[in-house]
Every structure is written in structure tokens, then in C-alpha cells.
Amino acid sequence: MSKRIVSATINGEVNEFLVEPYHTLLEALRNELGLTGSKEGCGNGNCGACNVVMNGQLVNSCCVLGVEANGATITTIEGVAEGEQLHPLQQQFLEDAALQCGICTPGFIVAAKQLLETEQDADEERMRHFLAGNLCRCTGYDKIIKAVINARDVMRSTAGAR
Amino acid sequence: MVTTDKPAYKVIGTRPIRPDGIDKVTGRAVYGADVNLPGMLYGHMKRSPHAHAIIKRINTAKAEALPGVRAVVTALDLGPDPAALPDLSKNILAGDKALYRGHAIAAVAATTDLIARQAADLIEVEWEVLPPVLDVREAMLPGAPLLNPNQHTRTPSGPSENASNVVAHAAVAFGDADKAFAECDAIVEREFSTKMVHQGYIEPQSATAVWNPDGQVTIWSCTQGAFPARQNCSAILGHPVSKIKVVPTEIGGGFGGKIAVYLEPVVALLSRKSGKPVKMTMDRVDVFEGTGPTPGTSIRAKLGATKDGKLRALYADLAYENGAFAGSAANYATMCIASGYDIEHVKLDAYDVLVNKPRTQDYRAPSAPAAAFAMEQLIDELAIKLNMDVEQLRLQNSCKPGTRGPMGMPHQAPGHEECLRQAIASPHYNSPLEGPNRGRGTASGFWFNVGLRSSASVSVQPDGGVSLILGSTDIGGTRASLAMQLAETLGIPYEEVTPTVVDTNSVGYNDVTAGSRVTFGSGMATVEAGKNVIKELSARLAPTWQVPVEDVEFEGGVFKSKDGSKSGTFKEIAQAIVGRGPGLTASGSVNAGFLQGGGFSHAIVDVEVDPETGKVTILRYTCIQDAGTAIHPSYVEGQMQGGAVQGIGWALNEEYYYDDSGRMVNSSYLDYRIPTTLDVPMIDTIIVEVPNPLHPYGVRGVGEPGIVPPLAAIANAVAHATGVRQTQLPMNPRRILETTSGK
Amino acid sequence: MLAKHGAAARVLAGGTDLIIQAREGRRDVAVMVDVKGIAEATQLSLAGDGALRIGAATSCSAIYHNKDVAKAFPALIDSASLIGSVQIQARASIGGNLCNSGPAGDSIPTLIALGAACHIAGPAGERTVPVEEFCTGPSRNVLQNGEMLVSISFPAPAAHSGAAFERFIPRNEMDIAVVNACSNVTLSADGQTFTAARIAIGAVAPTPLYVPAAGAALVGQPVSDATIAKACEAAQAAATPITDMRGSVEQRHHLVGVLVRRTINKAVKRARG
């Protein structure tokens, strides 16, 4: 087998990279592009630590082949902040102490951002449903859910002010 | 939050943002598997498919011949077993016998991960498969197949005559339990069992090593303790400690499971053999099968009281699975099971037992949750028998200052009574629980907390800011809690302190991040380093102020001459002294002893049990815990909530599920069911603060006690909801259905 | 491609099973053929008469985000929104779930109860197989080398009909069913009598199971607890579960009764509108 050239828009920039046909998108992001913010916790779609948004959909990048990313638009944790400006979710995770070890944090933030951007009125029950594919072993989820609730309120008030 | 007589702190008790936070919310933080070096090779481990088998021959020729393979190592490449650390090497790479499925046998380094995996498959092992020993009580029986024919039991009276799977028998006796039971009006006695469970940290183990030709070895690892990892690598490799540098990366959870080394010595060997940097990362199956979960248990316990509600006597026989080698100690259970109460007559027998499962490791308050699962259910039953409110029964018998605590030492300022009072006064305890199939349960938990050795250094910067240099792995926010203690000591804002966790060459010795010790022990080292900074600044200040050094006073962040004529804030003085003079670094090193006073936790939980399916839903959960002094209350709450939810998982669904051949059949996050967001409610917290007299700011370890009560609290709640006592974990739907059907 | 590589080639749809199985070495896959570019395999078309055709590679989320489909086929939405997590559903397809042919596959009882049919293309042309005949054993099905499942078609729901799917898992998400079940019932115009019914159960036999006797126990009978209990008994009689890490024989047998009753009750409610 030989490597394939993949061209994809990642965090707003067009990237061309080589990937083995058997490598996952997660492996391509981490090893070929140096985007190690996406983590591998299980390698089979059960923990959400590798979450990215691909063509508008939240996916586990460990369950997508690198070659499938050809032509795709992808946002990873590294693309969530805009320059120096943290996303309200990132700010809220910090203020609400929603992370301990932090290994699940990128996946949670990417997933929660997808939820709040598509459903700005999501309530706690909806958040718990949407985030059930993201495992955290440190926090008991309490402070994560509270941070998402608070970020939702911040995002709504900013949207309302516009 | 409940505070009793707390001094007015400026920084302690506030909730600042953690210094490592931005790196962690933006994906920049570097964890174990994120380490990449130029020319790096990929390692892969060959593991035993059998739970118990003699290795007759290992042939690595085909693997070595595969193009792209740069090195293959087996147990022959390790030194002999270090005498001080028995079995350490044998667990790293098995030489003559595989003792559990997943036991590492050999390792490969190759140019790609795929080639390394293919090469591992090409390693041929000739096996003689033996019957596995999987049940702790069966393993204790005479005639059980022996994992180690040379293993004799350590007993209080010396080693046992015959070889046995029982590694150790710890016996504790106070008073005369047999006689006291005869005087009791109410006695409850039951047999309990729990299954092996895993810490479940989301980040798999990963290690990277470079062995330079001059013998300098650098190892990057997501370990809980860089210094102990270095010691162990030194012992296993027979290589001097001072030639090994361990660089701790960020760590994606540990809970006790990342104390032991697994990959570190192997990647070092592979690097020595190949001359290249080598990285090895476990997958999730490796983590379940090849690292150290915490013991399953079999506990027989008996508790007696007089009719006025006075606990009189406790007996417990506690058998803990150790796995393939001596592991997490059952003896810890004897230090916790009765420590919350004033019970005159106590007799405890604890056994560490070998079985063909992974060598166990500590998991958050190791050994205590299973012991509390037994003890706190017996108390619940006793309250019912005595027709008393269970919280009042606990309060009546709670330990006080001077009551016998762990290892027979008297408690100094135990927080159990205060936790119980807060529980009894809590909104949760005072709200009615209505509806069918619902029940409320409560339980207490104790963990002794350790002190151990820590070092920290403080450098004063020319602009008056300070750098705090730490050697304790930060697993849940200790850079923040230590920087806060330094800021309090120096009287400066938290933001002026920049904490960094450094490698083993760059700071004094630190024991593992475990035993709820970092905010306590490394806190003491940090405070001492801070005081030494003040001392040094005062010494340098005195000549410029033209006063004797004893006339330089420091209080509340301000230096003052005794006569009041001269003064300056820490920042002003630091700028003046260090900005223009030589650099200033001060250190603090402490041995905080083994015990640090211990911590209590209490839980109130409401459940609903679906009578048709046996499924338990956690409706409401309140955790009450004594933090001594809560340095950063948000992270104290986080420890309480995290422990509670791990306990919920342990109580309801988590278990190593073995088939008869000794294969764990649920080694994935799909079938090893840790709680998801949908399985738990918000976890309410009440922080109790009974200051710890052993720490300058009254800190108690808070990491561990929170996981002790939930197993029993949920079992008590289920018993009240269904009328059926649950003595076995997990209380999964199948077990609830089997025990309650027809009731 | 599929014909050329035979057994070493696999169709890649969402990849949530296949990529993992290939990585874990459980399937020896030399060639993966991504079919998401084939329009027919990703279609989602609701005909004027109410019949539905879903491309085999259509993702679960594409199905439940389609409001018309969600309204007409709520049981299908029950299944599609339970398979894995949100991020799995963005990729996982009903066709993939069917071709994986797990005994506990969460879409399969629903497809059977709804009377769906599999449209298969291969070197020898096209053929159609009822879903209940598709799976032949754990991870085995009727697909021959070179064949692929292209789409699944559903007849228009009958008037006064309703269907519901449920599964039992120890957690509340992210789990393999201990037992699952789907019931599809049609009632008389007054909503008091069963006139037709299809009931299917999963995780209690080597393949998801269509239980005609359970449906037959309902047909012509009044909607009552007693009638429904008969259907439950019939389903329990058809189940041949095993004991494994996810559940015991007794537990699964018991749960078949519980889930069939719960899904019939829910289906009746939906049928009555």
C-alpha cells in the first residue's frame, strides 16, 4: 500500500498531507499535521476524546479514515479559539473548573460547541444526551454540564446583543 | 461551605483560574502520547493470550528479520529481579511464566506502528497452559494451583510453613471481640463480595525514551510520580538513578493506576538496543488487561451493639485479590474500616491473595471502599434492628479527638462528627423522598491520607513575580492549590506566582502524586520554600535598611523595619533586591511522615429501582467532606464529585468480567461501563472545614475519601427501595432482578 | 471492485464498525470500498404514497433530522437515535448496522417490524430480500462476495398503525442491548382492536428474530393487557438467549416480556395518535 495525498480545509486553512490508507483521521491529524489536541482514549468511538467537526457533523476522528477527509472541512480543538480570543466554552471551562486532568476537555469542548451552535436553547437534559458519547473520569460531569449551561447563556446574550 | 474558626486568608479559599488551564482548553497541553522526537521508532508489546502458562521458548527470529524492525527485547534483556522490589521485573516482561492474560512477554521497536504490530505477531512463544486461579477464596484453599511455588505467607508470626497463594495475613486486634459480641444486644453478620475494577483514566499509558551512548537516559512518561518511576527504572534496568532523567508530561488521569511503571523500562531498553528514540502507547485493551486494576474482594463481617446504640465489637475477615503479584494492600482496609467510630473491641484479619489477574494497583482510597461497603451496610442494618435513625447511630459512635484511629494511633481532629452534623442538617436529608420503588441511603467513609516526601523551589524574578518549581505531578489542579499557598505565604496575588512541574534533574525529590498528599505535603514544602524566600530577602534587606536582620519584620505581604520607619511590599522589595542584585532561589523539602491525619466523607443518595428491569437510577446525590481547609473550593468540590461518580460506576455496573479461561471479556469502554453524562445527576457538595493541625494552613487531602461512601450508600438506598440487602457488586440490573424477583 | 477482491473487500459506509474491526484485526480487510459517493446508497426518499427508501450508507443522523421521515416512521427514529452516541450517529448507517449483522443490532428489529426489504446489487444483477431473512447468524448474512446492500425500502405505514422500538441497557447511552424489541401494530378505526401486527426481538438468538406468533396473538383481539400478555408469551417462547457478560438467559427471557409489552403499549398509543 502506498500513501495517498489528502487535501482538506482544517481550522480554516487548506492542508495537503500524505496518509496511509489504513490510518484514521485521528492518526493523520496527530502524526501528519501535528494537531495533537485531539486525543485517543479508546480507538473505537466510545469515549469522544478525539471529537472533531467534519463537514458540519460531530464525528469521532478515530472512526473516520484519513483518506475520507479529502475535500472535507474540519474543525479541531486547535481551531476553536479565534486567535487570542477564547471561545465562551473555553472561558467557561476555565472559570467553572470544568476540567481536572484535561484529557477529555478537547473532545467535550468540540462537542459542546457543535451542540450550542446548532441548538442555542439546549437544556441540561439535551446537553446530557448530546454529550453522552464523551467520557470523563475525573469530574463526575457536574462542573462540565454547568460550564456548558453558562457558556450557552453567554452565547445567547452575545447573540441577543448583536 | 461550613467553616469553623478559619483565619482570614487572602488567597486561600478563592477560586482563581488554574495556570495550566489555557493549554488544556486549546489542545496545546502535551500528554504522554503527544511526545514526538526526530527519528523516533514505535514500540509494541507482545502479550500473553493465556491467564496462566509456562513459557517454554520464545523465538524472535522472524520478528527481527521483518524489514523495518530495529530492536526486539524479552525478559532476558532485563537485569535480575531487584531484591528490594520483588517481582517488579517479572511484571514488566515475563520470563518463565505468564501469570495473567495481557502479561507482557516481549517488545518490538520498528519504523512504523504497523510494522511493530506485525513483528509482535511474528514472535513465537511455546506455551504450557496451566489451569488459572480466578476466585480469591478458592485461591486461599490448600491444594489450589500455586502462581508462585516459592510464595509463603507473611504472617504476624513469620512466614508460613507451606507455600500458598496468600501473600500476607495482617492481623489487628484491640480489646476482646469474641467476649464483647456475647455482651451485645444486636448483632449483624454478612458476607460481601466485590469485583475487580479499573481506575478508568481516559489517557492510556504512554512512554518515550532516549538512551544516549554515554549512558544518559531520558524518559518521558505520563506518570503519577516521576521520581519513583526513575527509582523503579533504575532498579529494573540496573542503571544508576542519577543517569536517568524522567520528564513528566501532562497526565490524563491516574487515580493510583499510573504509579507503577510498565512501558518506561521497556522503551529505554528498546532505545538502547536500537540507538533511536522509542515511543510506546497502550491501546484500551492493553490498559484493561495489562495495567493494574484494583482488587476484587470477599469480606465477612460482624458488628455488634448494645441496645442503647453503643457499637461494641467488630470482626472482619477481608480477602483481597492481589492479582499476579503482591499488589494493592488489604492492610489498608484494616486502617480504615473502623476508623470512623469508637469501637472498643475490634478484630480484623486481612489477606492479600494471588490470582491469575493483572497485578493490582491502588485506586483512589485503595481497599477502603470495599471495606466500607461491608461496614456501612452493617451499621444501616443495625440501626434498623435497634430502631434508631442511622445518622444518629453514627453520630453517637463517631470518633472524636483521642479516639483510636488508623494503626492504633489516636485521631487528632477528626471531621466525622462535623460531616454527620452537616448531613443531618442538609436540605437533602431533610427533604421527603416520595414515590414507589425509591429509597434513600447514607454512608460514611474514611481515608487515612499520607504525607511522604516533597520538595519545591521558589525563584524570585527581577520584576517581583515568583516562579514555583515543583516535582509533583499535577493531576487535578495542584499547580493552582500550591501556587495559592505560596501566594498566601508571600502575601502576593495568586497571579504573581508561575508554577511549573519539572523533571527529576531540576528539583528535589518528590514522592508520587497519590494518597491525597500533594496539596498537603508538597504544600508544606512550598510554604517552607516561601518562608525561606522571606528569610533570605530579609537578610539582604537588613544592610540596605541599615537595621539588624532581626528588626526586619514581614507580615501580610509587607516588609517593615521594627521601628516602622521603613517598609515595602513583597513586590517592591523583591524588585529592589533581586532586580539589582544576584538571583534568589530558595527551596523547601519535607518528610511529612506516613499519616497526615485522614479525611472523612459522607454521602446521601436517593435511588429509584425499576422493579421490572432491575435498573437503578441515581435521583439525587449529596457528598459531604472534610477538607481541613479548602484551598481552592472548586477543585475540592471536583474531587468530591469525581470520587462520587467513580463510586456510582463501581456500585452499579463496573467489573472485570472473566470467562473460565481467565480472559477479561469486557475490555472496552463499551462493555466496561463507566458512567456517562446520562447516568448521573448533578452531585451536590458540602465542604466541611475542620483544620488539620499537621498543616500550616490546615489542609487535609481531599482526593480520596469521596469514593469510599458511595458503594455502601447506594446499597443502603437500594435495600430501602426494594427491601432486599445487596451484598455483591456490581448491583447491575441482572443482579437486582435476580435478588428481588418474587419479592 | 467488490467482485474483484472477493472476501478481502468490504463496503465502507459510516465506518463505526468496520474501521474498528479492521484496526483491531478482527476482520482481515485488504480493500475498503467507500460507497458514500454513490447517490443511491445515501438517498433518503419518501414517496408520495408514504413508502420510504433509505440508501444503505445514509447516516442515522440524516434519517432523524428529516422531519417527514421522523413523523411517519417514529420507530425508525427510536432506533436511529439510540445507536451509539451523537458522533457515532453522524456516521453510522442503518445499512451498516444490518450488514454487521450483530444479534443485538438496534435497527434490525425495527426494520423487520416495519416490513422493510433489502435491495442488493451484485455481479449477477439485483435482488430483494426481506430483512427478516437477511441475517443468517452472528456477523453473517446473505450477501455473497461481490454483492452489496444498496438500499432498504419500507412500505407506507397503514392507516391507524403505530410502531415503537425499545432496548434495555444497563447504562442510559453507549451500550449494547441486553434485549431489544420493536412492535408495529395496526388497529381498527375505533382503535380498540388489533387488525395486524409485526413483532421482532433482538439479542436473544443468533440473529434478530421476527416472531410471527407474537403478532398473530394480537390480530383480531381487543387491545387489552390480557391480549398483550399473550403476545409477550409468544415472543418469550421464540427467544433462545444465551448467558454472557451482557445478560443471563433468565434475565433476557424476562426482558423480552417486558420490552414487547412496553413497545406494544407505545405502538398502540402512536397508532391512536
PDB file of N, CA, C and O in Angstrom, chain B residues 516-542:
ATOM      1  N   SER B 516      -3.655  11.394  48.377  1.00  0.00           N
ATOM      2  CA  SER B 516      -4.202  12.742  48.658  1.00  0.00           C
ATOM      3  C   SER B 516      -3.144  13.613  49.321  1.00  0.00           C
ATOM      4  O   SER B 516      -3.405  14.327  50.278  1.00  0.00           O
ATOM      5  N   ARG B 517      -1.913  13.545  48.807  1.00  0.00           N
ATOM      6  CA  ARG B 517      -0.814  14.140  49.541  1.00  0.00           C
ATOM      7  C   ARG B 517      -0.253  15.435  48.967  1.00  0.00           C
ATOM      8  O   ARG B 517       0.482  16.141  49.664  1.00  0.00           O
ATOM      9  N   VAL B 518      -0.552  15.795  47.716  1.00  0.00           N
ATOM     10  CA  VAL B 518       0.211  16.889  47.111  1.00  0.00           C
ATOM     11  C   VAL B 518      -0.136  18.243  47.732  1.00  0.00           C
ATOM     12  O   VAL B 518       0.761  18.990  48.136  1.00  0.00           O
ATOM     13  N   THR B 519      -1.431  18.573  47.816  1.00  0.00           N
ATOM     14  CA  THR B 519      -1.793  19.871  48.393  1.00  0.00           C
ATOM     15  C   THR B 519      -1.338  19.938  49.846  1.00  0.00           C
ATOM     16  O   THR B 519      -0.972  20.989  50.359  1.00  0.00           O
ATOM     17  N   PHE B 520      -1.316  18.760  50.517  1.00  0.00           N
ATOM     18  CA  PHE B 520      -0.830  18.689  51.897  1.00  0.00           C
ATOM     19  C   PHE B 520       0.706  18.727  51.936  1.00  0.00           C
ATOM     20  O   PHE B 520       1.299  19.703  52.386  1.00  0.00           O
ATOM     21  N   GLY B 521       1.361  17.677  51.448  1.00  0.00           N
ATOM     22  CA  GLY B 521       2.810  17.512  51.636  1.00  0.00           C
ATOM     23  C   GLY B 521       3.630  18.463  50.781  1.00  0.00           C
ATOM     24  O   GLY B 521       4.544  19.136  51.273  1.00  0.00           O
ATOM     25  N   SER B 522       3.301  18.535  49.480  1.00  0.00           N
ATOM     26  CA  SER B 522       4.023  19.472  48.622  1.00  0.00           C
ATOM     27  C   SER B 522       3.629  20.896  48.999  1.00  0.00           C
ATOM     28  O   SER B 522       4.396  21.838  48.783  1.00  0.00           O
ATOM     29  N   GLY B 523       2.448  21.038  49.583  1.00  0.00           N
ATOM     30  CA  GLY B 523       2.049  22.333  50.140  1.00  0.00           C
ATOM     31  C   GLY B 523       2.977  22.744  51.273  1.00  0.00           C
ATOM     32  O   GLY B 523       3.421  23.900  51.352  1.00  0.00           O
ATOM     33  N   MET B 524       3.301  21.790  52.156  1.00  0.00           N
ATOM     34  CA  MET B 524       4.230  22.103  53.252  1.00  0.00           C
ATOM     35  C   MET B 524       5.602  22.497  52.714  1.00  0.00           C
ATOM     36  O   MET B 524       6.226  23.444  53.204  1.00  0.00           O
ATOM     37  N   ALA B 525       6.065  21.782  51.680  1.00  0.00           N
ATOM     38  CA  ALA B 525       7.360  22.110  51.080  1.00  0.00           C
ATOM     39  C   ALA B 525       7.316  23.502  50.450  1.00  0.00           C
ATOM     40  O   ALA B 525       8.266  24.281  50.544  1.00  0.00           O
ATOM     41  N   THR B 526       6.192  23.797  49.807  1.00  0.00           N
ATOM     42  CA  THR B 526       6.035  25.098  49.149  1.00  0.00           C
ATOM     43  C   THR B 526       6.015  26.230  50.172  1.00  0.00           C
ATOM     44  O   THR B 526       6.669  27.263  49.988  1.00  0.00           O
ATOM     45  N   VAL B 527       5.268  26.028  51.251  1.00  0.00           N
ATOM     46  CA  VAL B 527       5.206  27.054  52.305  1.00  0.00           C
ATOM     47  C   VAL B 527       6.589  27.249  52.912  1.00  0.00           C
ATOM     48  O   VAL B 527       7.023  28.380  53.154  1.00  0.00           O
ATOM     49  N   GLU B 528       7.305  26.127  53.107  1.00  0.00           N
ATOM     50  CA  GLU B 528       8.653  26.251  53.663  1.00  0.00           C
ATOM     51  C   GLU B 528       9.573  27.015  52.711  1.00  0.00           C
ATOM     52  O   GLU B 528      10.331  27.891  53.128  1.00  0.00           O
ATOM     53  N   ALA B 529       9.479  26.699  51.424  1.00  0.00           N
ATOM     54  CA  ALA B 529      10.288  27.419  50.428  1.00  0.00           C
ATOM     55  C   ALA B 529       9.941  28.904  50.464  1.00  0.00           C
ATOM     56  O   ALA B 529      10.824  29.768  50.378  1.00  0.00           O
ATOM     57  N   GLY B 530       8.649  29.199  50.598  1.00  0.00           N
ATOM     58  CA  GLY B 530       8.210  30.601  50.674  1.00  0.00           C
ATOM     59  C   GLY B 530       8.800  31.296  51.889  1.00  0.00           C
ATOM     60  O   GLY B 530       9.292  32.436  51.813  1.00  0.00           O
ATOM     61  N   LYS B 531       8.783  30.588  53.023  1.00  0.00           N
ATOM     62  CA  LYS B 531       9.340  31.189  54.242  1.00  0.00           C
ATOM     63  C   LYS B 531      10.838  31.423  54.088  1.00  0.00           C
ATOM     64  O   LYS B 531      11.378  32.404  54.588  1.00  0.00           O
ATOM     65  N   ASN B 532      11.507  30.505  53.389  1.00  0.00           N
ATOM     66  CA  ASN B 532      12.947  30.687  53.165  1.00  0.00           C
ATOM     67  C   ASN B 532      13.221  31.875  52.246  1.00  0.00           C
ATOM     68  O   ASN B 532      14.248  32.540  52.375  1.00  0.00           O
ATOM     69  N   VAL B 533      12.306  32.131  51.317  1.00  0.00           N
ATOM     70  CA  VAL B 533      12.447  33.324  50.466  1.00  0.00           C
ATOM     71  C   VAL B 533      12.369  34.580  51.332  1.00  0.00           C
ATOM     72  O   VAL B 533      13.181  35.502  51.208  1.00  0.00           O
ATOM     73  N   ILE B 534      11.394  34.598  52.230  1.00  0.00           N
ATOM     74  CA  ILE B 534      11.234  35.758  53.121  1.00  0.00           C
ATOM     75  C   ILE B 534      12.505  35.950  53.966  1.00  0.00           C
ATOM     76  O   ILE B 534      13.011  37.065  54.131  1.00  0.00           O
ATOM     77  N   LYS B 535      13.005  34.824  54.482  1.00  0.00           N
ATOM     78  CA  LYS B 535      14.198  34.872  55.318  1.00  0.00           C
ATOM     79  C   LYS B 535      15.380  35.464  54.545  1.00  0.00           C
ATOM     80  O   LYS B 535      16.079  36.343  55.016  1.00  0.00           O
ATOM     81  N   GLU B 536      15.565  34.996  53.317  1.00  0.00           N
ATOM     82  CA  GLU B 536      16.694  35.444  52.507  1.00  0.00           C
ATOM     83  C   GLU B 536      16.522  36.923  52.113  1.00  0.00           C
ATOM     84  O   GLU B 536      17.473  37.700  52.156  1.00  0.00           O
ATOM     85  N   LEU B 537      15.292  37.277  51.759  1.00  0.00           N
ATOM     86  CA  LEU B 537      15.053  38.685  51.401  1.00  0.00           C
ATOM     87  C   LEU B 537      15.296  39.583  52.617  1.00  0.00           C
ATOM     88  O   LEU B 537      15.894  40.662  52.491  1.00  0.00           O
ATOM     89  N   SER B 538      14.861  39.114  53.770  1.00  0.00           N
ATOM     90  CA  SER B 538      15.059  39.901  54.988  1.00  0.00           C
ATOM     91  C   SER B 538      16.551  40.092  55.246  1.00  0.00           C
ATOM     92  O   SER B 538      16.996  41.200  55.600  1.00  0.00           O
ATOM     93  N   ALA B 539      17.312  39.000  55.055  1.00  0.00           N
ATOM     94  CA  ALA B 539      18.748  39.066  55.300  1.00  0.00           C
ATOM     95  C   ALA B 539      19.429  40.056  54.359  1.00  0.00           C
ATOM     96  O   ALA B 539      20.333  40.794  54.750  1.00  0.00           O
ATOM     97  N   ARG B 540      18.960  40.083  53.127  1.00  0.00           N
ATOM     98  CA  ARG B 540      19.582  41.005  52.161  1.00  0.00           C
ATOM     99  C   ARG B 540      19.088  42.440  52.364  1.00  0.00           C
ATOM    100  O   ARG B 540      19.762  43.403  52.009  1.00  0.00           O
ATOM    101  N   LEU B 541      17.883  42.539  52.920  1.00  0.00           N
ATOM    102  CA  LEU B 541      17.283  43.846  53.112  1.00  0.00           C
ATOM    103  C   LEU B 541      17.935  44.600  54.281  1.00  0.00           C
ATOM    104  O   LEU B 541      18.117  45.823  54.216  1.00  0.00           O
ATOM    105  N   ALA B 542      18.268  43.856  55.326  1.00  0.00           N
ATOM    106  CA  ALA B 542      18.745  44.474  56.566  1.00  0.00           C
ATOM    107  C   ALA B 542      19.890  45.455  56.330  1.00  0.00           C
ATOM    108  O   ALA B 542      19.806  46.621  56.784  1.00  0.00           O
TER     109      ALA B 542
END
